[in-house]
Short mmCIF file of C-alpha atoms in Angstrom, two decimals:
data_model
loop_
_atom_site.label_atom_id
_atom_site.label_comp_id
_atom_site.label_asym_id
_atom_site.label_seq_id
_atom_site.Cartn_x
_atom_site.Cartn_y
_atom_site.Cartn_z
CA MET A 181 0.00 -0.21 0.07
CA ASN A 182 1.27 3.48 -0.89
CA HIS A 183 0.98 5.92 1.84
CA GLN A 184 1.62 9.43 0.31
CA HIS A 185 0.44 11.17 3.24
CA GLN A 186 3.50 10.64 5.20
CA ASN A 187 3.90 13.47 8.02
CA THR A 188 0.32 15.07 7.28
CA ALA A 189 -0.67 14.85 10.68
CA PHE A 190 2.42 16.89 11.90
CA GLU A 191 1.40 19.93 9.95
CA HIS A 192 -1.82 20.26 12.46
CA MET A 193 0.30 20.23 15.77
CA PRO A 194 -1.84 22.23 18.49
CA ASN A 195 -0.47 25.05 20.14
CA SER A 196 -1.36 23.24 23.21
CA LEU A 197 -3.11 19.85 24.36
CA HIS A 198 -6.10 21.18 25.98
CA GLY A 199 -9.65 19.75 25.51
CA LEU A 200 -11.49 16.77 24.74
CA TYR A 201 -9.41 13.88 23.39
CA LEU A 202 -11.89 11.08 21.47
CA ILE A 203 -10.83 7.93 21.40
CA THR A 204 -12.40 5.32 18.89
CA ASN A 205 -14.49 2.24 19.87
CA ASP A 206 -15.32 -1.11 18.32
CA ASP A 207 -18.31 -0.08 16.54
CA PRO A 208 -18.67 -1.14 12.68
CA LEU A 209 -16.24 1.40 10.87
CA ASP A 210 -18.83 3.16 8.83
CA ILE A 211 -20.88 3.99 12.14
CA ILE A 212 -17.52 5.49 13.39
CA LEU A 213 -16.63 7.63 10.45
CA GLU A 214 -20.15 9.53 10.64
CA LYS A 215 -19.85 10.27 14.22
CA ILE A 216 -15.92 11.05 13.94
CA SER A 217 -16.98 13.45 11.26
CA ILE A 218 -19.76 15.11 13.23
CA ALA A 219 -17.55 15.16 16.58
CA LEU A 220 -14.68 16.98 14.52
CA ALA A 221 -16.87 19.08 12.49
CA THR A 222 -17.41 21.06 15.89
CA GLN A 223 -13.75 22.01 16.08
CA GLN A 224 -13.92 21.14 19.60
CA ILE A 225 -12.04 17.63 19.78
CA ALA A 226 -8.36 18.25 20.80
CA LEU A 227 -7.28 14.85 19.88
CA LEU A 228 -8.51 11.70 17.89
CA GLN A 229 -6.81 8.71 19.13
CA TYR A 230 -7.33 5.13 16.70
CA ARG A 231 -7.46 2.12 19.13
CA ARG A 232 -9.54 -1.03 17.54
CA LYS A 233 -8.29 -4.03 19.35
CA LYS A 234 -10.70 -6.26 17.91
CA VAL A 235 -10.03 -5.31 14.30
CA GLU A 236 -6.96 -7.47 12.70
CA LYS A 237 -3.90 -5.56 12.15
CA THR A 238 -4.14 -6.45 8.14
CA ASN A 239 -7.28 -4.25 8.09
CA GLN A 240 -6.17 -1.49 10.40
CA ASP A 241 -4.59 0.57 7.77
CA THR A 242 -7.36 0.78 5.44
CA GLU A 243 -9.29 1.94 8.62
CA ILE A 244 -6.71 4.60 9.37
CA GLU A 245 -6.40 5.71 6.04
CA LYS A 246 -10.13 6.83 5.96
CA ILE A 247 -10.03 8.25 9.77
CA LEU A 248 -6.63 10.30 8.93
CA LYS A 249 -8.58 11.89 5.82
CA ILE A 250 -11.33 12.92 8.36
CA CYS A 251 -8.33 14.17 10.69
CA ASN A 252 -6.64 16.19 8.57
CA GLN A 253 -9.79 17.59 7.26
CA TYR A 254 -10.52 19.65 10.57
CA ASN A 255 -6.99 19.76 11.40
CA VAL A 256 -6.83 17.26 14.41
CA PRO A 257 -3.88 15.46 14.98
CA LEU A 258 -4.34 11.55 14.83
CA ILE A 259 -3.02 9.41 17.66
CA ILE A 260 -2.24 5.71 16.98
CA ASN A 261 -2.54 3.49 19.99
CA ASP A 262 0.32 1.15 20.95
CA ASP A 263 1.66 0.53 17.45
CA LEU A 264 4.97 2.76 16.20
CA ALA A 265 5.04 1.17 12.89
CA GLN A 266 1.72 2.22 12.17
CA ALA A 267 2.37 5.82 13.51
CA GLN A 268 5.72 5.95 11.38
CA ARG A 269 3.85 4.85 8.53
CA PHE A 270 1.09 7.20 8.34
CA GLY A 271 3.00 10.31 9.84
CA ALA A 272 0.77 9.97 12.50
CA HIS A 273 1.14 10.48 16.58
CA LEU A 274 1.48 7.75 19.02
CA HIS A 275 0.00 6.80 22.42
CA LEU A 276 1.83 3.88 24.24
CA GLY A 277 0.51 2.39 27.18
CA GLN A 278 3.14 0.95 30.07
CA ASP A 279 4.08 -2.33 28.31
CA ASP A 280 3.80 -0.97 24.81
CA GLY A 281 7.51 0.23 23.85
CA SER A 282 9.92 2.56 24.39
CA ILE A 283 9.38 6.51 24.61
CA VAL A 284 12.96 7.02 23.82
CA GLU A 285 12.55 5.05 20.72
CA ALA A 286 9.39 6.43 19.39
CA ARG A 287 10.67 10.00 19.91
CA GLN A 288 13.90 9.07 18.15
CA VAL A 289 11.68 7.41 14.96
CA LEU A 290 8.63 9.97 14.78
CA GLY A 291 10.78 13.12 15.56
CA GLU A 292 10.41 16.04 18.05
CA SER A 293 7.54 17.19 16.32
CA ALA A 294 5.33 13.78 17.23
CA ILE A 295 2.76 13.78 19.99
CA ILE A 296 3.73 10.96 22.18
CA GLY A 297 1.62 10.18 25.18
CA ARG A 298 1.99 7.39 27.92
CA THR A 299 -0.17 5.70 30.18
CA CYS A 300 0.59 6.21 33.82
CA LEU A 301 -2.18 4.54 35.76
CA ASN A 302 -2.39 6.46 38.82
CA ASP A 303 1.50 6.34 39.43
CA LEU A 304 3.28 9.87 39.46
CA SER A 305 6.79 7.98 39.62
CA LEU A 306 5.50 6.45 36.35
CA ALA A 307 4.72 10.16 35.14
CA GLU A 308 8.06 11.38 35.93
CA GLN A 309 9.91 8.63 33.89
CA ALA A 310 7.72 9.19 30.94
CA ILE A 311 8.45 12.67 31.04
CA HIS A 312 12.26 12.28 31.56
CA ASP A 313 11.84 9.88 28.39
CA GLY A 314 10.08 12.76 26.61
CA ALA A 315 6.78 12.45 26.62
CA SER A 316 4.43 14.99 25.10
CA TYR A 317 1.79 14.33 27.56
CA VAL A 318 0.82 11.70 30.43
CA ALA A 319 -2.48 9.93 31.32
CA PHE A 320 -3.98 9.30 34.24
CA GLY A 321 -6.90 7.03 35.13
CA ALA A 322 -9.13 5.48 36.09
CA ILE A 323 -10.30 8.94 37.51
CA TYR A 324 -13.69 7.72 38.19
CA GLY A 325 -14.34 4.01 39.33
CA SER A 326 -16.67 1.27 38.66
CA THR A 327 -19.46 0.98 41.04
CA THR A 328 -17.06 -2.20 42.41
CA LYS A 329 -14.34 0.30 43.21
CA PRO A 330 -15.80 3.75 44.08
CA GLU A 331 -12.99 5.01 45.76
CA ALA A 332 -10.95 5.45 42.39
CA GLY A 333 -12.65 8.68 42.13
CA ASN A 334 -10.94 10.52 45.20
CA ILE A 335 -7.47 8.45 44.32
CA GLY A 336 -7.76 9.89 40.50
CA LEU A 337 -8.33 13.49 41.58
CA ASP A 338 -5.61 13.67 44.03
CA VAL A 339 -3.11 12.20 41.55
CA LEU A 340 -4.28 15.10 39.06
CA LYS A 341 -3.97 17.72 41.80
CA GLN A 342 -0.47 16.26 42.38
CA ALA A 343 0.79 15.93 38.81
CA LYS A 344 -0.45 19.69 38.17
CA GLN A 345 1.95 20.88 40.97
CA GLN A 346 4.90 18.69 39.95
CA PHE A 347 4.66 18.48 36.35
CA ASP A 348 4.40 21.32 33.16
CA ILE A 349 3.45 19.00 30.63
CA PRO A 350 -0.43 18.63 29.70
CA ILE A 351 -2.11 16.08 32.02
CA CYS A 352 -4.60 13.48 30.62
CA ALA A 353 -7.67 12.01 32.50
CA ILE A 354 -9.49 9.08 31.57
CA GLY A 355 -11.83 6.85 33.24
CA GLY A 356 -15.60 7.06 33.87
CA LEU A 357 -15.46 10.67 32.64
CA THR A 358 -18.88 12.69 31.74
CA ALA A 359 -19.70 16.31 31.14
CA GLU A 360 -21.68 16.05 34.13
CA ASN A 361 -18.71 14.48 36.27
CA SER A 362 -16.10 16.28 34.89
CA GLN A 363 -15.54 19.45 36.01
CA ALA A 364 -13.93 18.60 39.30
CA VAL A 365 -11.50 16.69 37.07
CA ILE A 366 -10.54 19.64 35.16
CA THR A 367 -10.27 21.67 38.34
CA ALA A 368 -8.11 19.38 39.40
CA GLY A 369 -5.45 19.53 36.40
CA ALA A 370 -6.97 17.53 33.58
CA ASP A 371 -5.79 19.58 30.61
CA LEU A 372 -7.06 16.66 28.12
CA CYS A 373 -10.23 14.76 29.18
CA ALA A 374 -10.20 10.94 27.35
CA VAL A 375 -13.65 9.79 26.20
CA VAL A 376 -15.00 6.85 24.09
CA SER A 377 -18.27 6.30 24.73
CA GLY A 378 -19.31 9.46 26.44
CA ILE A 379 -19.43 10.61 22.81
CA LEU A 380 -19.65 7.74 20.14
CA GLY A 381 -21.79 5.65 22.47
CA LEU A 382 -24.54 8.08 21.46
CA GLU A 383 -26.84 8.83 18.56
CA SER A 384 -25.28 10.94 15.69
CA GLU A 385 -27.42 13.65 16.32
CA GLN A 386 -26.82 14.12 20.07
CA ILE A 387 -22.89 14.40 19.31
CA PRO A 388 -22.90 18.14 18.84
CA GLN A 389 -24.83 19.36 21.65
CA ARG A 390 -22.70 16.91 23.94
CA ILE A 391 -19.17 18.04 23.07
CA GLU A 392 -20.95 21.74 23.37
CA ALA A 393 -21.13 20.88 27.13
CA TRP A 394 -17.96 19.26 27.28
CA SER A 395 -16.58 22.41 25.82
CA ALA A 396 -18.42 25.08 28.60
CA LEU A 397 -16.39 22.93 30.89
CA PHE A 398 -12.94 23.41 29.29
CA ASN A 399 -13.76 27.45 28.77
CA TYR A 400 -14.92 27.58 32.41
CA THR A 401 -12.01 27.36 34.02
#
């Protein structure tokens, strides 16, 4: 496959990583493409992450090509989840889990202008290491736990507050976030709020209004 759009994503680097961070779900691709188009058209999405664990690797390139076109249309950086080779192939950005490769290597491969994020669970020492290695942002979560782990919310907010005091790179929050419960998350220190079903789980016509509610939270702080 001939990828002629190398590095196109880097042309759309935002001045700051701030706002709503949309992550794909496992819906059929045509539904995802429709909802992504609606979401990005609001001009209120900071980043979009391609994360499709249930799709065979051999089919992912075709999906990424289609999603990257939409991202480029609306100047939204595309983040690839856990696959440095894919990110390099498409000139896209990268998010790495704790066990999914070296930030140092990714930075060498993708260059200084790439956005490279790292999952840090709720561990400040992991974030410190990620920043030392060259991460562009650090992600903490789950911020809000399930009904079986209600205490996660308290832990998550405390970690965000500490991270905001210690670190000077953008902080991403993930886990159970909604427009109703995330004012405290943003106030605690989150620059980015990562959402999957909170946007893509809605009917298409509900998406713009929901994104507007999120934007109000970020604009409020």
